[in-house]
Coordinates of N, CA and C in Angstrom, one line a residue:
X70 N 73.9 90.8 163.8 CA 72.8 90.1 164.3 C 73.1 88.6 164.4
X71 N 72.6 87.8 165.5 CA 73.0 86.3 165.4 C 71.8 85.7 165.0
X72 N 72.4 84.3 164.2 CA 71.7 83.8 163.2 C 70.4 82.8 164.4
X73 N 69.8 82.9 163.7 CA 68.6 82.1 164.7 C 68.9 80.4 164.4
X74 N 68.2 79.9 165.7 CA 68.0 78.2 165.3 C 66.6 77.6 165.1
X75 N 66.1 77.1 163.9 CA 64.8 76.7 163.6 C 64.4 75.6 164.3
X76 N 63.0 75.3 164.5 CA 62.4 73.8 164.6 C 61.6 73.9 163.7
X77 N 61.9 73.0 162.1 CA 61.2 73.5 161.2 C 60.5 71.9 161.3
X78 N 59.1 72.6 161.4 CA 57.9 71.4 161.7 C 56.8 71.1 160.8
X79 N 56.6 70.0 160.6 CA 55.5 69.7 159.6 C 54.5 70.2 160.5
X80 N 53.3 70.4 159.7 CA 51.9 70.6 160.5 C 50.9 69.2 161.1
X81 N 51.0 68.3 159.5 CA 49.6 67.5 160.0 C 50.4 66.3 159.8
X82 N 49.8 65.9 161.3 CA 50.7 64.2 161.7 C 51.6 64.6 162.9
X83 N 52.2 65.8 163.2 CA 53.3 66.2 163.3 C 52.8 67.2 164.9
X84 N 52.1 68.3 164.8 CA 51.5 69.7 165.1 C 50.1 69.2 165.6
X85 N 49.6 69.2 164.3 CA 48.2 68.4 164.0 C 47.9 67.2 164.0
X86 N 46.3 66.8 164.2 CA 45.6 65.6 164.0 C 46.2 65.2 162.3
X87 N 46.0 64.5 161.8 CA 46.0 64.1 160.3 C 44.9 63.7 159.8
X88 N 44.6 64.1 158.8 CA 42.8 63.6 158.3 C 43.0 63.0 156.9
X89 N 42.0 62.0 156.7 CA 42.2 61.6 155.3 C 42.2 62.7 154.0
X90 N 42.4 62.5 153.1 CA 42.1 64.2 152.2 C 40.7 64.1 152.3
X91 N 39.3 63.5 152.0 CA 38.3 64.1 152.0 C 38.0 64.2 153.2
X92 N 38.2 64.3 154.2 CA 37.7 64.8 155.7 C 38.6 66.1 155.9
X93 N 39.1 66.7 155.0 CA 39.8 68.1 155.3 C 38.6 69.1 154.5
X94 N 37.7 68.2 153.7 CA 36.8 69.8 153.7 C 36.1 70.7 154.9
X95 N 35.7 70.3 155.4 CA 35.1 71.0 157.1 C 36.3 71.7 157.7
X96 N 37.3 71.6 157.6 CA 38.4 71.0 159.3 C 38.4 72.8 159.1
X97 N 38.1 73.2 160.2 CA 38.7 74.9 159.9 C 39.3 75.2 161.7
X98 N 39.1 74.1 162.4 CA 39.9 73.9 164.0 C 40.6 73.2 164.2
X99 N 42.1 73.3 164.1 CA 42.9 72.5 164.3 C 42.7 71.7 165.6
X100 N 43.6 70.4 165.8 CA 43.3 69.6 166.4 C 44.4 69.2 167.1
X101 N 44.9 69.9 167.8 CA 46.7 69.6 168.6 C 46.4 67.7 168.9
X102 N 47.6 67.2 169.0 CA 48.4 66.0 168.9 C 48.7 66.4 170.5
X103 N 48.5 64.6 171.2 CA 49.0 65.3 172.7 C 50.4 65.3 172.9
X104 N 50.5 66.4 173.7 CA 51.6 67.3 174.5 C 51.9 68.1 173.7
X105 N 51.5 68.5 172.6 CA 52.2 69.4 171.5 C 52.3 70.5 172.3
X106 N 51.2 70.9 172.6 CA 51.4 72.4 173.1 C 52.2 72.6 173.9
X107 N 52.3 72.0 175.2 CA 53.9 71.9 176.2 C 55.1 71.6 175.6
X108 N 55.2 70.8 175.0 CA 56.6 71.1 173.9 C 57.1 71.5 172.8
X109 N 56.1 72.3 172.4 CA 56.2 73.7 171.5 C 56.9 74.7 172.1
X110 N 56.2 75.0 173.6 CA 56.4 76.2 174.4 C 57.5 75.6 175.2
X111 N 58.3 74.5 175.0 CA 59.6 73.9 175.3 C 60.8 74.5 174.9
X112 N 60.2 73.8 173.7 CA 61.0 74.0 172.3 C 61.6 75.8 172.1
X113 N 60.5 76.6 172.2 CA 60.8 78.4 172.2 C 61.8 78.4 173.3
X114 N 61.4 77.8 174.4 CA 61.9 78.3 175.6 C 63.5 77.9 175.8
X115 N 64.0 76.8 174.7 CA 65.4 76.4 174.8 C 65.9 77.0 173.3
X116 N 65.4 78.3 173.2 CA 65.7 79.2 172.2 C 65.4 79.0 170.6
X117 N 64.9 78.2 170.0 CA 64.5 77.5 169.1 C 63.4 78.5 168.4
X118 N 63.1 79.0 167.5 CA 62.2 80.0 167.1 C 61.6 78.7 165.7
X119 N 60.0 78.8 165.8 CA 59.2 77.4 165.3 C 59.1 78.2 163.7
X120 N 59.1 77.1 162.6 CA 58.6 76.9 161.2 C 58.0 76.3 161.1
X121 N 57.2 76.4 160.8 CA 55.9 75.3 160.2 C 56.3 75.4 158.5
X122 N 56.6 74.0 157.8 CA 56.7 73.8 156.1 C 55.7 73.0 156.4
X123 N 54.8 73.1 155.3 CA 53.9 72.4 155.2 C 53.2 72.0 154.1
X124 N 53.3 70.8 153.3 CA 52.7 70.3 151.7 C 50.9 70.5 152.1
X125 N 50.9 71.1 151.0 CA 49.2 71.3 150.9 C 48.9 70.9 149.7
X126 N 49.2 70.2 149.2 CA 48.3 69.6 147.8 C 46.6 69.7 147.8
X127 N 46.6 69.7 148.4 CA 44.6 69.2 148.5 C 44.0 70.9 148.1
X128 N 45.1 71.6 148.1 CA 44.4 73.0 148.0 C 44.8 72.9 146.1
X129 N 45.6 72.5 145.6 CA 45.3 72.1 143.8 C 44.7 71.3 143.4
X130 N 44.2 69.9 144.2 CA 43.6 69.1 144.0 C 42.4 69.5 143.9
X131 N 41.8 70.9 144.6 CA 40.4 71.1 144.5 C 39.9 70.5 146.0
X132 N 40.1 69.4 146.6 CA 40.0 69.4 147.6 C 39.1 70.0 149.0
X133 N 40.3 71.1 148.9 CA 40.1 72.3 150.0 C 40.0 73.6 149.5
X134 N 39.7 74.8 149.4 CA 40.3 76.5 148.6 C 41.1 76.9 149.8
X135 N 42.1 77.5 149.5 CA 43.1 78.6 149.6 C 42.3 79.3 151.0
X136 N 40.9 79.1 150.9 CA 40.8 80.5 152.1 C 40.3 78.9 153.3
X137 N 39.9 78.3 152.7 CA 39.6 77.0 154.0 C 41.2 76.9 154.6
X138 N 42.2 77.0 154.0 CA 43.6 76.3 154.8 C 43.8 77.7 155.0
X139 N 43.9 79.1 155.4 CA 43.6 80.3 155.5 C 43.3 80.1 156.9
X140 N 42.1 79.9 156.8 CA 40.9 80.3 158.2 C 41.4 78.8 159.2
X141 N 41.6 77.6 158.9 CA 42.8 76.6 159.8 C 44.0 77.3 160.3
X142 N 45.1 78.2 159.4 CA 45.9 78.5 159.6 C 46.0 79.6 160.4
X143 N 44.6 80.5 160.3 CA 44.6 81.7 161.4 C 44.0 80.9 162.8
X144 N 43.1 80.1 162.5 CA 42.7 79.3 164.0 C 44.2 78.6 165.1
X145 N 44.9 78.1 163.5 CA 46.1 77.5 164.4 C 47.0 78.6 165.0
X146 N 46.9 79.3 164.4 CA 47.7 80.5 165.0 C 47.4 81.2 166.1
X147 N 46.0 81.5 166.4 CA 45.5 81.5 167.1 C 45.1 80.7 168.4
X148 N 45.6 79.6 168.7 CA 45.5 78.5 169.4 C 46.5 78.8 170.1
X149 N 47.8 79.1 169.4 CA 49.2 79.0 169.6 C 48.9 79.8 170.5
X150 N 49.0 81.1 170.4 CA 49.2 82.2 170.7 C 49.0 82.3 172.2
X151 N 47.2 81.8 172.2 CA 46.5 81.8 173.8 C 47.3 81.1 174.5
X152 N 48.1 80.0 174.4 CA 49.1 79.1 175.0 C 50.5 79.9 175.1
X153 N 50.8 81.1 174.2 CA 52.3 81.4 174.8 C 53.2 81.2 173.5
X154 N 52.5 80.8 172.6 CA 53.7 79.9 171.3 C 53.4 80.7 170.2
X155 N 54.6 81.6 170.3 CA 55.3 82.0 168.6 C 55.6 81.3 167.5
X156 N 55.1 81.3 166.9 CA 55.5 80.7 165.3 C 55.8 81.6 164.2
X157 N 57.3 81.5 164.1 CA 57.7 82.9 163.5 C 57.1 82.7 162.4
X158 N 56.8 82.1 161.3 CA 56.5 81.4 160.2 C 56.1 80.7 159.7
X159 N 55.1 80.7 158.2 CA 54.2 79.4 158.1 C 54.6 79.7 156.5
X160 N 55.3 78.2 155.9 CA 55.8 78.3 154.5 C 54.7 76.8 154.3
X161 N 53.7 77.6 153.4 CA 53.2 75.7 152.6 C 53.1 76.0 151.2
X162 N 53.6 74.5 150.5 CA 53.1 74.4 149.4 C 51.9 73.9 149.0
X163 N 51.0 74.6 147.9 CA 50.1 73.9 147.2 C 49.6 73.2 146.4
X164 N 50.8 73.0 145.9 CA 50.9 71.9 144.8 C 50.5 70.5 144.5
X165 N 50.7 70.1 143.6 CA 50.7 68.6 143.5 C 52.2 67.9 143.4
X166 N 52.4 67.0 143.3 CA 53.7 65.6 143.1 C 54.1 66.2 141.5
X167 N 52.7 66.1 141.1 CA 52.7 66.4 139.1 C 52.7 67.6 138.7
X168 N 52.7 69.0 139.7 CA 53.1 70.0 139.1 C 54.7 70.2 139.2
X169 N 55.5 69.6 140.0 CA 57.2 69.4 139.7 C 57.1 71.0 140.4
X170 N 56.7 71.2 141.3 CA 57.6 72.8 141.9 C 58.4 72.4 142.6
X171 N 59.3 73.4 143.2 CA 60.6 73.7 144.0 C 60.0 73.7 145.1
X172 N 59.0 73.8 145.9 CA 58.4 74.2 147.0 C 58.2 72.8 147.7
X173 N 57.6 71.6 146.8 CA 56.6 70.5 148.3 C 57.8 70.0 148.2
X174 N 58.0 69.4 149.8 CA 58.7 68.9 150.4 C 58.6 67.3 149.7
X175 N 60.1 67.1 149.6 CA 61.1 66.9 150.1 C 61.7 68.1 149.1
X176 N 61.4 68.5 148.6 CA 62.6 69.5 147.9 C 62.7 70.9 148.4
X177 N 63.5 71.2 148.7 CA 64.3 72.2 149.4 C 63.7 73.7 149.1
X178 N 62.6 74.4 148.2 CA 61.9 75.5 148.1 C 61.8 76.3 149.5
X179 N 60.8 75.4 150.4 CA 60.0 76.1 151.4 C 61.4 76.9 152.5
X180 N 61.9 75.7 152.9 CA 63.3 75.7 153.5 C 64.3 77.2 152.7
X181 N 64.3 77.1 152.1 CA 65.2 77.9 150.9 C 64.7 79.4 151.7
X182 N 63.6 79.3 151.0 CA 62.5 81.2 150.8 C 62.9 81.2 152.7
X183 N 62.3 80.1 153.9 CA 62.7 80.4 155.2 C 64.2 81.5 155.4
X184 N 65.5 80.5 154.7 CA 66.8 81.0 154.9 C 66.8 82.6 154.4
X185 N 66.1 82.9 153.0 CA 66.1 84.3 152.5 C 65.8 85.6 153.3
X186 N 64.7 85.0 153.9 CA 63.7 85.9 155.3 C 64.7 85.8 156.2
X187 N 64.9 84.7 157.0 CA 65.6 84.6 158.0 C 67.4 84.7 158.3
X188 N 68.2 85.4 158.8 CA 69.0 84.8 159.1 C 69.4 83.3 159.9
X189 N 69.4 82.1 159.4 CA 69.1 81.3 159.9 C 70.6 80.0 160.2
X190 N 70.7 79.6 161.2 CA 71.7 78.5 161.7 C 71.3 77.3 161.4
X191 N 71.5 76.7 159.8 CA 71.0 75.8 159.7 C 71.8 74.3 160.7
X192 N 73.0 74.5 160.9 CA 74.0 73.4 161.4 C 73.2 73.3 163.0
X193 N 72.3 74.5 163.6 CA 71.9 74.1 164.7 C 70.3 74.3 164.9
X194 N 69.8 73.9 163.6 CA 68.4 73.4 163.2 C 68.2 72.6 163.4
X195 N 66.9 71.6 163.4 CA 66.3 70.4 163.3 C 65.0 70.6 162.5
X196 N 64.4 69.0 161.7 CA 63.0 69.1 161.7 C 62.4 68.1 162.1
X197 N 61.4 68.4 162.5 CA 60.6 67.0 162.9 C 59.4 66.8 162.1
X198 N 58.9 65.6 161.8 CA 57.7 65.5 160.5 C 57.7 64.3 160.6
X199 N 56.4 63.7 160.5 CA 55.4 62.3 159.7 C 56.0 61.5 158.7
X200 N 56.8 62.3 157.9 CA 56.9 61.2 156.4 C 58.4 61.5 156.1
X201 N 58.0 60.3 154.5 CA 59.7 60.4 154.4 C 59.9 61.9 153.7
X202 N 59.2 62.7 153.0 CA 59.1 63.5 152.7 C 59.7 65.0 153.9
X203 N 59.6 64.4 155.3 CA 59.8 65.6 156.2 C 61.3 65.1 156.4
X204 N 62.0 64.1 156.1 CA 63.3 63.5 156.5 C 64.0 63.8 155.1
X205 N 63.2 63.9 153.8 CA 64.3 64.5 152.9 C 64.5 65.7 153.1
X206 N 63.8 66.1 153.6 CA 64.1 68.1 153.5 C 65.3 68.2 154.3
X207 N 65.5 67.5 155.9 CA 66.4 67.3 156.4 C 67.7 66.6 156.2
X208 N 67.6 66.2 155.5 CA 68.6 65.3 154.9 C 69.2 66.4 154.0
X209 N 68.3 67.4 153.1 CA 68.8 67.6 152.0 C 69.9 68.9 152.3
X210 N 69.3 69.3 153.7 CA 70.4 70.4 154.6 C 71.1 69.5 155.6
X211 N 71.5 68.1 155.6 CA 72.0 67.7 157.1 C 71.6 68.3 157.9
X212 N 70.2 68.1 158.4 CA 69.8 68.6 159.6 C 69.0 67.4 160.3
X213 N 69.1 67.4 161.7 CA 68.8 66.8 162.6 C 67.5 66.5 162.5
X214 N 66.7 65.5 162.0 CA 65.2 65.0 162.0 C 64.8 63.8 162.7
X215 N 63.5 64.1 163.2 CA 62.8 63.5 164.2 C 61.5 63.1 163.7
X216 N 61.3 61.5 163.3 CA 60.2 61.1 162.7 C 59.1 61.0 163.8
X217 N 57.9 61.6 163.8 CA 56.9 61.8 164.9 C 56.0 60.5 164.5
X218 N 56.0 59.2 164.7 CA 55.2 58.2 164.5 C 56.0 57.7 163.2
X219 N 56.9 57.9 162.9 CA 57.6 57.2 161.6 C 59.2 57.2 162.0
X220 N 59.7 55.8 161.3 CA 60.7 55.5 161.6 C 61.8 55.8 160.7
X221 N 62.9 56.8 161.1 CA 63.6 57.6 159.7 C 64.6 56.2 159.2
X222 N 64.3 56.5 157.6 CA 66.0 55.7 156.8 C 67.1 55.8 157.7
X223 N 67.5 56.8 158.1 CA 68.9 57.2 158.1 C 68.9 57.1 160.0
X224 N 69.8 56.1 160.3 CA 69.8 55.6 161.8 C 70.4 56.6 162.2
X225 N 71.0 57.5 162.1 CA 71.6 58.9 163.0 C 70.1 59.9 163.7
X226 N 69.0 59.2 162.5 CA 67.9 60.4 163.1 C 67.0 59.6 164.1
X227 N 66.1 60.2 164.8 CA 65.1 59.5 166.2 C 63.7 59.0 165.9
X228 N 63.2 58.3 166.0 CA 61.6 58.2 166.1 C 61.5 58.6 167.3
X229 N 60.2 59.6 167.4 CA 59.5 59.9 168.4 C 58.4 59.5 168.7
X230 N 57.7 59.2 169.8 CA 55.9 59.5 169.8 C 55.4 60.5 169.7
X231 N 56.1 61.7 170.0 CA 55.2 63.2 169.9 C 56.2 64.0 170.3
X232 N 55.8 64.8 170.0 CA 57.1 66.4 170.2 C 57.8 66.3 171.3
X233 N 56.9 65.9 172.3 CA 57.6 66.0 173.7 C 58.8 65.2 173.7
X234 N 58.5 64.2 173.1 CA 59.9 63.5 173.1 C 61.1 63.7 172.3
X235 N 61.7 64.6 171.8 CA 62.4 65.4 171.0 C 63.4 66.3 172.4
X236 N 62.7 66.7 173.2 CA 63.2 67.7 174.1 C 64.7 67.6 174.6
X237 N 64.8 66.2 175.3 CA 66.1 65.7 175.6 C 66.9 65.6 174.8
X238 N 66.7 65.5 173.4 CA 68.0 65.1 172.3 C 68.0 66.8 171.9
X239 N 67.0 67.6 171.9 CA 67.7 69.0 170.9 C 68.1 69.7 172.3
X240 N 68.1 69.2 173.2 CA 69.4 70.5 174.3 C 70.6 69.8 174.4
X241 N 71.0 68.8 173.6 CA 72.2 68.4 173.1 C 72.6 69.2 171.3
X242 N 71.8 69.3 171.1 CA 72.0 70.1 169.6 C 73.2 71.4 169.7

C-alpha cells in the first residue's frame, strides 16, 4: 500500500473562527474562515488526505464538556461533508499546559497516534496552524508549515492569510 500525504490542520484560527475561551460555551456551529472550504476541497483534490490536531484545553479547564466539543465536531464534520470534504481524522487534546501530556501540541503525541493509524509520508506532509504551538509540531517532524495569520520563527516556512493561499507552494511539495 502507498503511504499517504497529510495536511495536518489546526481547527480554531486555522479551519475555524477562533473564540475567546469563554465564548466557546454556546459555540456548537462551526464557523468556516473565508475560502476554507474551496481550499480544503483543493487541498483533497491535489491528493492530500486532511488531519485536523487540535489542543482542547477548555474541555479540562471545565470550560466546555467533552460532549459540547463532540456535537461542534459532528457539526464540523458535517459541514465538510455537504461541501465534498473528507477529513480522514480528528486527533485533539484535552488537556492543560500543567497536565504535561504527550498529546497538546507542540509535542508530538497527536501526530504520533495519526502515524500508528496511518500509513503516512511524513517527508511529503505539511501543517498549517495559528500558533507557535502549530509550527513546533512541524518543526518537530520537519515538516512543511504554514502560519495562517501568524508569522513562523523559522524563515523556510510561509505566512498565509487563509488556506487558500497555501495551494501554490504544496503542488511544489
Amino acid at each position: 500500500m502507498n503511504k499517504i500525504k497529510v495536511a495536518f490542520l489546526d481547527r480554531d484560527g486555522t479551519i475555524t473562527k477562533e473564540y475567546e475561551d469563554e465564548e466557546w460555551k454556546n459555540k456548537t456551529i462551526p464557523e468556516f474562515l473565508q475560502g476554507t472550504l474551496p481550499a480544503l476541497k483543493k487541498i483533497t483534490d491535489l491528493g492530500y488526505k486532511i488531519i485536523i490536531i487540535t489542543n482542547q484545553g477548555l474541555i479540562s479547564q471545565g470550560i466546555i464538556k467533552l460532549e459540547d466539543y463532540e456535537k461542534y465536531t459532528e457539526n464540523l464534520i458535517k459541514e465538510l461533508k455537504k461541501n465534498k470534504i473528507e477529513v480522514l481524522d480528528i486527533f485533539f487534546c484535552p488537556h492543560t499546559k500543567e497536565e504535561n501530556c504527550n498529546c497538546k501540541k507542540p509535542k508530538p503525541g497527536m501526530v504520533l497516534e495519526a502515524c500508528k493509524k496511518y500509513d503516512i509520508d511524513i517527508d511529503k506532509s505539511f501543517v498549517a496552524g495559528d500558533r507557535p504551538s502549530d509550527e513546533g509540531i512541524a518543526k518537530y517532524f520537519n515538516m512543511t508549515f504554514f502560519g495562517v495569520n501568524y508569522t513562523p520563527k523559522d524563515t523556510k516556512n510561509k505566512r498565509v492569510k487563509n488556506l487558500e493561499e497555501i495551494i501554490p507552494y504544496i503542488k511544489q511539495l
